[in-house]
JSON list of C-alpha atoms in Angstrom, two decimals:
[
{"chain": "A", "resi": 1, "resn": "TYR", "atom": "CA", "xyz": [0.00, 0.00, 0.00]},
{"chain": "A", "resi": 2, "resn": "LYS", "atom": "CA", "xyz": [1.20, 3.46, -0.83]},
{"chain": "A", "resi": 3, "resn": "SER", "atom": "CA", "xyz": [-1.37, 5.31, 1.24]},
{"chain": "A", "resi": 4, "resn": "ILE", "atom": "CA", "xyz": [-3.47, 4.67, 4.30]},
{"chain": "A", "resi": 5, "resn": "ASP", "atom": "CA", "xyz": [-6.45, 5.67, 2.16]},
{"chain": "A", "resi": 6, "resn": "GLU", "atom": "CA", "xyz": [-6.08, 2.38, 0.29]},
{"chain": "A", "resi": 7, "resn": "LEU", "atom": "CA", "xyz": [-6.68, 0.39, 3.45]},
{"chain": "A", "resi": 8, "resn": "ASP", "atom": "CA", "xyz": [-10.15, -0.62, 4.53]},
{"chain": "A", "resi": 9, "resn": "LEU", "atom": "CA", "xyz": [-9.73, -0.77, 8.27]},
{"chain": "A", "resi": 10, "resn": "ALA", "atom": "CA", "xyz": [-11.12, 0.32, 11.58]},
{"chain": "A", "resi": 11, "resn": "PRO", "atom": "CA", "xyz": [-8.45, -0.79, 14.05]},
{"chain": "A", "resi": 12, "resn": "ASP", "atom": "CA", "xyz": [-9.17, -1.42, 17.71]},
{"chain": "A", "resi": 13, "resn": "VAL", "atom": "CA", "xyz": [-5.55, -0.61, 18.55]},
{"chain": "A", "resi": 14, "resn": "ILE", "atom": "CA", "xyz": [-3.06, 1.63, 16.76]},
{"chain": "A", "resi": 15, "resn": "PHE", "atom": "CA", "xyz": [0.63, 1.37, 17.60]},
{"chain": "A", "resi": 16, "resn": "ILE", "atom": "CA", "xyz": [2.81, 4.40, 17.02]},
{"chain": "A", "resi": 17, "resn": "ALA", "atom": "CA", "xyz": [6.33, 3.02, 16.88]},
{"chain": "A", "resi": 18, "resn": "VAL", "atom": "CA", "xyz": [8.39, 5.53, 14.96]},
{"chain": "A", "resi": 19, "resn": "LYS", "atom": "CA", "xyz": [11.19, 7.86, 15.91]},
{"chain": "A", "resi": 20, "resn": "PRO", "atom": "CA", "xyz": [9.71, 10.98, 17.53]},
{"chain": "A", "resi": 21, "resn": "GLN", "atom": "CA", "xyz": [10.89, 13.23, 14.71]},
{"chain": "A", "resi": 22, "resn": "ILE", "atom": "CA", "xyz": [8.76, 11.17, 12.26]},
{"chain": "A", "resi": 23, "resn": "LEU", "atom": "CA", "xyz": [5.50, 11.83, 14.15]},
{"chain": "A", "resi": 24, "resn": "ALA", "atom": "CA", "xyz": [4.81, 15.03, 12.22]},
{"chain": "A", "resi": 25, "resn": "ASP", "atom": "CA", "xyz": [5.14, 13.10, 8.95]},
{"chain": "A", "resi": 26, "resn": "ILE", "atom": "CA", "xyz": [2.41, 10.61, 9.88]},
{"chain": "A", "resi": 27, "resn": "LYS", "atom": "CA", "xyz": [-0.03, 12.92, 11.67]},
{"chain": "A", "resi": 28, "resn": "ASP", "atom": "CA", "xyz": [-2.41, 13.20, 8.70]},
{"chain": "A", "resi": 29, "resn": "ASP", "atom": "CA", "xyz": [-2.59, 9.41, 8.36]},
{"chain": "A", "resi": 30, "resn": "LEU", "atom": "CA", "xyz": [-3.19, 9.02, 12.09]},
{"chain": "A", "resi": 31, "resn": "ALA", "atom": "CA", "xyz": [-5.99, 11.57, 12.01]},
{"chain": "A", "resi": 32, "resn": "LYS", "atom": "CA", "xyz": [-7.77, 9.44, 9.38]},
{"chain": "A", "resi": 33, "resn": "ILE", "atom": "CA", "xyz": [-7.90, 6.28, 11.49]},
{"chain": "A", "resi": 34, "resn": "VAL", "atom": "CA", "xyz": [-7.98, 7.39, 15.13]},
{"chain": "A", "resi": 35, "resn": "THR", "atom": "CA", "xyz": [-11.43, 7.50, 16.71]},
{"chain": "A", "resi": 36, "resn": "LYS", "atom": "CA", "xyz": [-12.67, 7.97, 20.25]},
{"chain": "A", "resi": 37, "resn": "ASP", "atom": "CA", "xyz": [-13.07, 4.19, 20.48]},
{"chain": "A", "resi": 38, "resn": "ASN", "atom": "CA", "xyz": [-9.67, 2.80, 19.48]},
{"chain": "A", "resi": 39, "resn": "ILE", "atom": "CA", "xyz": [-6.61, 2.76, 21.72]},
{"chain": "A", "resi": 40, "resn": "VAL", "atom": "CA", "xyz": [-3.47, 4.52, 20.56]},
{"chain": "A", "resi": 41, "resn": "ILE", "atom": "CA", "xyz": [-0.35, 2.90, 22.00]},
{"chain": "A", "resi": 42, "resn": "SER", "atom": "CA", "xyz": [2.78, 5.01, 21.73]},
{"chain": "A", "resi": 43, "resn": "ILE", "atom": "CA", "xyz": [6.32, 3.71, 21.92]},
{"chain": "A", "resi": 44, "resn": "LEU", "atom": "CA", "xyz": [7.74, 7.16, 21.18]},
{"chain": "A", "resi": 45, "resn": "ALA", "atom": "CA", "xyz": [10.56, 8.21, 23.46]},
{"chain": "A", "resi": 46, "resn": "GLY", "atom": "CA", "xyz": [10.05, 11.59, 25.09]},
{"chain": "A", "resi": 47, "resn": "THR", "atom": "CA", "xyz": [6.65, 12.25, 23.51]},
{"chain": "A", "resi": 48, "resn": "ASP", "atom": "CA", "xyz": [3.92, 12.73, 26.09]},
{"chain": "A", "resi": 49, "resn": "THR", "atom": "CA", "xyz": [0.25, 11.88, 25.74]},
{"chain": "A", "resi": 50, "resn": "GLN", "atom": "CA", "xyz": [-0.67, 15.57, 25.39]},
{"chain": "A", "resi": 51, "resn": "LYS", "atom": "CA", "xyz": [1.53, 15.88, 22.28]},
{"chain": "A", "resi": 52, "resn": "ILE", "atom": "CA", "xyz": [0.03, 12.71, 20.82]},
{"chain": "A", "resi": 53, "resn": "SER", "atom": "CA", "xyz": [-3.51, 13.91, 21.61]},
{"chain": "A", "resi": 54, "resn": "GLU", "atom": "CA", "xyz": [-2.82, 17.15, 19.74]},
{"chain": "A", "resi": 55, "resn": "ILE", "atom": "CA", "xyz": [-2.48, 14.97, 16.63]},
{"chain": "A", "resi": 56, "resn": "THR", "atom": "CA", "xyz": [-4.99, 12.20, 17.38]},
{"chain": "A", "resi": 57, "resn": "GLY", "atom": "CA", "xyz": [-7.67, 14.38, 18.97]},
{"chain": "A", "resi": 58, "resn": "PRO", "atom": "CA", "xyz": [-8.60, 15.39, 22.52]},
{"chain": "A", "resi": 59, "resn": "GLN", "atom": "CA", "xyz": [-10.90, 12.39, 23.01]},
{"chain": "A", "resi": 60, "resn": "SER", "atom": "CA", "xyz": [-8.34, 9.80, 21.91]},
{"chain": "A", "resi": 61, "resn": "LYS", "atom": "CA", "xyz": [-7.33, 7.05, 24.30]},
{"chain": "A", "resi": 62, "resn": "VAL", "atom": "CA", "xyz": [-3.55, 7.20, 24.53]},
{"chain": "A", "resi": 63, "resn": "ALA", "atom": "CA", "xyz": [-1.30, 4.72, 26.31]},
{"chain": "A", "resi": 64, "resn": "ARG", "atom": "CA", "xyz": [2.47, 5.11, 26.49]},
{"chain": "A", "resi": 65, "resn": "VAL", "atom": "CA", "xyz": [4.84, 2.23, 27.06]},
{"chain": "A", "resi": 66, "resn": "MET", "atom": "CA", "xyz": [8.59, 2.02, 26.84]},
{"chain": "A", "resi": 67, "resn": "PRO", "atom": "CA", "xyz": [9.69, -1.61, 26.55]},
{"chain": "A", "resi": 68, "resn": "ASN", "atom": "CA", "xyz": [13.34, -2.52, 26.31]},
{"chain": "A", "resi": 69, "resn": "MET", "atom": "CA", "xyz": [15.38, -5.03, 24.30]},
{"chain": "A", "resi": 70, "resn": "ALA", "atom": "CA", "xyz": [14.60, -7.79, 26.81]},
{"chain": "A", "resi": 71, "resn": "ALA", "atom": "CA", "xyz": [11.10, -7.85, 25.26]},
{"chain": "A", "resi": 72, "resn": "LEU", "atom": "CA", "xyz": [12.64, -10.04, 22.57]},
{"chain": "A", "resi": 73, "resn": "THR", "atom": "CA", "xyz": [12.84, -12.85, 25.13]},
{"chain": "A", "resi": 74, "resn": "GLY", "atom": "CA", "xyz": [9.69, -11.98, 27.09]},
{"chain": "A", "resi": 75, "resn": "ASN", "atom": "CA", "xyz": [11.70, -10.38, 29.91]},
{"chain": "A", "resi": 76, "resn": "SER", "atom": "CA", "xyz": [11.14, -6.67, 29.39]},
{"chain": "A", "resi": 77, "resn": "THR", "atom": "CA", "xyz": [10.87, -4.31, 32.31]},
{"chain": "A", "resi": 78, "resn": "SER", "atom": "CA", "xyz": [8.51, -1.62, 31.11]},
{"chain": "A", "resi": 79, "resn": "SER", "atom": "CA", "xyz": [6.58, 1.28, 32.51]},
{"chain": "A", "resi": 80, "resn": "CYS", "atom": "CA", "xyz": [3.37, 2.59, 31.07]},
{"chain": "A", "resi": 81, "resn": "TYR", "atom": "CA", "xyz": [1.09, 5.56, 31.46]},
{"chain": "A", "resi": 82, "resn": "PHE", "atom": "CA", "xyz": [-2.54, 5.99, 30.42]},
{"chain": "A", "resi": 83, "resn": "ASN", "atom": "CA", "xyz": [-4.26, 9.27, 29.65]},
{"chain": "A", "resi": 84, "resn": "GLU", "atom": "CA", "xyz": [-7.61, 10.04, 31.28]},
{"chain": "A", "resi": 85, "resn": "ASN", "atom": "CA", "xyz": [-9.67, 8.83, 28.31]},
{"chain": "A", "resi": 86, "resn": "LEU", "atom": "CA", "xyz": [-9.00, 5.11, 28.77]},
{"chain": "A", "resi": 87, "resn": "THR", "atom": "CA", "xyz": [-11.60, 3.05, 30.60]},
{"chain": "A", "resi": 88, "resn": "THR", "atom": "CA", "xyz": [-10.67, 0.43, 33.17]},
{"chain": "A", "resi": 89, "resn": "ASP", "atom": "CA", "xyz": [-11.23, -2.25, 30.51]},
{"chain": "A", "resi": 90, "resn": "ASP", "atom": "CA", "xyz": [-9.02, -0.36, 28.03]},
{"chain": "A", "resi": 91, "resn": "LYS", "atom": "CA", "xyz": [-6.24, -0.17, 30.62]},
{"chain": "A", "resi": 92, "resn": "SER", "atom": "CA", "xyz": [-6.56, -3.87, 31.46]},
{"chain": "A", "resi": 93, "resn": "PHE", "atom": "CA", "xyz": [-6.39, -4.78, 27.78]},
{"chain": "A", "resi": 94, "resn": "ALA", "atom": "CA", "xyz": [-3.34, -2.58, 27.13]},
{"chain": "A", "resi": 95, "resn": "LEU", "atom": "CA", "xyz": [-1.61, -3.85, 30.26]},
{"chain": "A", "resi": 96, "resn": "SER", "atom": "CA", "xyz": [-2.20, -7.46, 29.17]},
{"chain": "A", "resi": 97, "resn": "LEU", "atom": "CA", "xyz": [-0.46, -6.62, 25.87]},
{"chain": "A", "resi": 98, "resn": "PHE", "atom": "CA", "xyz": [2.49, -5.03, 27.68]},
{"chain": "A", "resi": 99, "resn": "GLU", "atom": "CA", "xyz": [2.79, -7.92, 30.15]},
{"chain": "A", "resi": 100, "resn": "SER", "atom": "CA", "xyz": [2.93, -10.41, 27.28]},
{"chain": "A", "resi": 101, "resn": "PHE", "atom": "CA", "xyz": [6.60, -9.44, 26.81]},
{"chain": "A", "resi": 102, "resn": "GLY", "atom": "CA", "xyz": [7.61, -8.91, 30.44]},
{"chain": "A", "resi": 103, "resn": "ILE", "atom": "CA", "xyz": [6.62, -6.95, 33.50]},
{"chain": "A", "resi": 104, "resn": "CYS", "atom": "CA", "xyz": [5.04, -3.52, 33.34]},
{"chain": "A", "resi": 105, "resn": "GLU", "atom": "CA", "xyz": [4.48, -0.95, 36.04]},
{"chain": "A", "resi": 106, "resn": "VAL", "atom": "CA", "xyz": [1.64, 1.52, 35.60]},
{"chain": "A", "resi": 107, "resn": "LEU", "atom": "CA", "xyz": [2.82, 5.04, 36.42]},
{"chain": "A", "resi": 108, "resn": "SER", "atom": "CA", "xyz": [0.47, 7.60, 37.95]},
{"chain": "A", "resi": 109, "resn": "ASP", "atom": "CA", "xyz": [2.66, 10.53, 36.88]},
{"chain": "A", "resi": 110, "resn": "GLU", "atom": "CA", "xyz": [3.64, 10.71, 33.23]},
{"chain": "A", "resi": 111, "resn": "GLU", "atom": "CA", "xyz": [6.79, 12.67, 34.11]},
{"chain": "A", "resi": 112, "resn": "ASP", "atom": "CA", "xyz": [8.15, 9.44, 35.63]},
{"chain": "A", "resi": 113, "resn": "MET", "atom": "CA", "xyz": [8.37, 7.98, 32.11]},
{"chain": "A", "resi": 114, "resn": "HIS", "atom": "CA", "xyz": [11.61, 9.92, 31.62]},
{"chain": "A", "resi": 115, "resn": "ILE", "atom": "CA", "xyz": [13.48, 8.26, 34.48]},
{"chain": "A", "resi": 116, "resn": "SER", "atom": "CA", "xyz": [11.87, 4.91, 33.73]},
{"chain": "A", "resi": 117, "resn": "THR", "atom": "CA", "xyz": [13.05, 5.08, 30.12]},
{"chain": "A", "resi": 118, "resn": "LEU", "atom": "CA", "xyz": [16.54, 5.93, 31.29]},
{"chain": "A", "resi": 119, "resn": "ILE", "atom": "CA", "xyz": [16.69, 3.06, 33.76]},
{"chain": "A", "resi": 120, "resn": "ASN", "atom": "CA", "xyz": [14.84, 0.40, 31.75]},
{"chain": "A", "resi": 121, "resn": "GLY", "atom": "CA", "xyz": [16.44, 1.25, 28.42]},
{"chain": "A", "resi": 122, "resn": "GLY", "atom": "CA", "xyz": [19.79, 2.78, 29.31]},
{"chain": "A", "resi": 123, "resn": "ALA", "atom": "CA", "xyz": [20.64, 0.34, 32.07]},
{"chain": "A", "resi": 124, "resn": "ILE", "atom": "CA", "xyz": [20.44, -2.59, 29.66]},
{"chain": "A", "resi": 125, "resn": "ALA", "atom": "CA", "xyz": [22.78, -0.87, 27.24]},
{"chain": "A", "resi": 126, "resn": "TYR", "atom": "CA", "xyz": [25.29, -0.09, 29.97]},
{"chain": "A", "resi": 127, "resn": "PHE", "atom": "CA", "xyz": [25.05, -3.58, 31.44]},
{"chain": "A", "resi": 128, "resn": "ALA", "atom": "CA", "xyz": [25.62, -5.09, 27.98]},
{"chain": "A", "resi": 129, "resn": "LEU", "atom": "CA", "xyz": [28.70, -2.93, 27.61]},
{"chain": "A", "resi": 130, "resn": "ILE", "atom": "CA", "xyz": [29.99, -3.98, 31.03]},
{"chain": "A", "resi": 131, "resn": "MET", "atom": "CA", "xyz": [29.41, -7.64, 30.14]},
{"chain": "A", "resi": 132, "resn": "LYS", "atom": "CA", "xyz": [31.27, -7.17, 26.85]},
{"chain": "A", "resi": 133, "resn": "TYR", "atom": "CA", "xyz": [34.33, -5.85, 28.65]},
{"chain": "A", "resi": 134, "resn": "LEU", "atom": "CA", "xyz": [34.11, -8.50, 31.39]},
{"chain": "A", "resi": 135, "resn": "LYS", "atom": "CA", "xyz": [34.10, -11.16, 28.67]},
{"chain": "A", "resi": 136, "resn": "LYS", "atom": "CA", "xyz": [37.02, -9.49, 26.92]},
{"chain": "A", "resi": 137, "resn": "ALA", "atom": "CA", "xyz": [38.97, -9.25, 30.17]},
{"chain": "A", "resi": 138, "resn": "SER", "atom": "CA", "xyz": [38.17, -12.87, 31.05]},
{"chain": "A", "resi": 139, "resn": "LEU", "atom": "CA", "xyz": [39.35, -14.09, 27.67]},
{"chain": "A", "resi": 140, "resn": "LYS", "atom": "CA", "xyz": [42.49, -11.98, 27.94]},
{"chain": "A", "resi": 141, "resn": "HIS", "atom": "CA", "xyz": [43.21, -13.47, 31.36]},
{"chain": "A", "resi": 142, "resn": "THR", "atom": "CA", "xyz": [42.59, -17.00, 30.18]},
{"chain": "A", "resi": 143, "resn": "LYS", "atom": "CA", "xyz": [42.36, -18.58, 26.77]},
{"chain": "A", "resi": 144, "resn": "ASP", "atom": "CA", "xyz": [40.13, -21.23, 28.31]},
{"chain": "A", "resi": 145, "resn": "LEU", "atom": "CA", "xyz": [36.61, -20.46, 27.14]},
{"chain": "A", "resi": 146, "resn": "THR", "atom": "CA", "xyz": [35.09, -22.46, 30.00]},
{"chain": "A", "resi": 147, "resn": "GLU", "atom": "CA", "xyz": [36.81, -20.29, 32.60]},
{"chain": "A", "resi": 148, "resn": "ALA", "atom": "CA", "xyz": [35.69, -17.13, 30.77]},
{"chain": "A", "resi": 149, "resn": "GLN", "atom": "CA", "xyz": [32.11, -18.46, 30.78]},
{"chain": "A", "resi": 150, "resn": "ILE", "atom": "CA", "xyz": [32.37, -19.14, 34.51]},
{"chain": "A", "resi": 151, "resn": "ASN", "atom": "CA", "xyz": [33.47, -15.55, 35.09]},
{"chain": "A", "resi": 152, "resn": "LEU", "atom": "CA", "xyz": [30.47, -14.25, 33.15]},
{"chain": "A", "resi": 153, "resn": "PHE", "atom": "CA", "xyz": [28.12, -16.70, 34.86]},
{"chain": "A", "resi": 154, "resn": "THR", "atom": "CA", "xyz": [29.35, -15.43, 38.23]},
{"chain": "A", "resi": 155, "resn": "THR", "atom": "CA", "xyz": [28.47, -11.88, 37.19]},
{"chain": "A", "resi": 156, "resn": "LEU", "atom": "CA", "xyz": [25.00, -12.98, 36.10]},
{"chain": "A", "resi": 157, "resn": "TRP", "atom": "CA", "xyz": [24.52, -14.90, 39.33]},
{"chain": "A", "resi": 158, "resn": "LEU", "atom": "CA", "xyz": [25.46, -11.81, 41.38]},
{"chain": "A", "resi": 159, "resn": "THR", "atom": "CA", "xyz": [22.91, -9.81, 39.39]},
{"chain": "A", "resi": 160, "resn": "TRP", "atom": "CA", "xyz": [20.25, -12.44, 40.03]},
{"chain": "A", "resi": 161, "resn": "MET", "atom": "CA", "xyz": [21.07, -12.44, 43.76]},
{"chain": "A", "resi": 162, "resn": "SER", "atom": "CA", "xyz": [20.69, -8.66, 43.85]},
{"chain": "A", "resi": 163, "resn": "LEU", "atom": "CA", "xyz": [17.24, -9.00, 42.32]},
{"chain": "A", "resi": 164, "resn": "GLN", "atom": "CA", "xyz": [16.25, -11.64, 44.88]},
{"chain": "A", "resi": 165, "resn": "GLN", "atom": "CA", "xyz": [17.24, -9.33, 47.73]},
{"chain": "A", "resi": 166, "resn": "MET", "atom": "CA", "xyz": [14.95, -6.61, 46.38]},
{"chain": "A", "resi": 167, "resn": "SER", "atom": "CA", "xyz": [11.80, -8.69, 46.88]}
]
């Protein structure tokens, strides 16, 4: 399809999963399909529900979620926020979608999405970088792959233990 006009659809859910700077380019298409009944789920970093509602309409039901790369294995730690237009059933439905790829905390203050995005997204990137250098250091210390794997496993075990102590 070259245009949204060619589609015959009335979606129950619309996902906005583009880079924030692209939002302006798709606003006309969004306006054609968003109604007061469907749920708009945004995965746009740094774009609040007010900004999205300016494009989708003041009555639109907007949910924000920021999953991380661990969603690929069903282990994402996400936070979400719902604007005031979503019903309890809408929120339950959206939350069930988000929890299908990990855990999700519902935030009462949308401003908390900023810190949540930093921790849930950035922490994984930093941890991956740390693990990369631990692996490199382990392999430099020993040419024995098994010993290097043990060193990495120890790091993962310490992480797991830290998580257990939090509960």
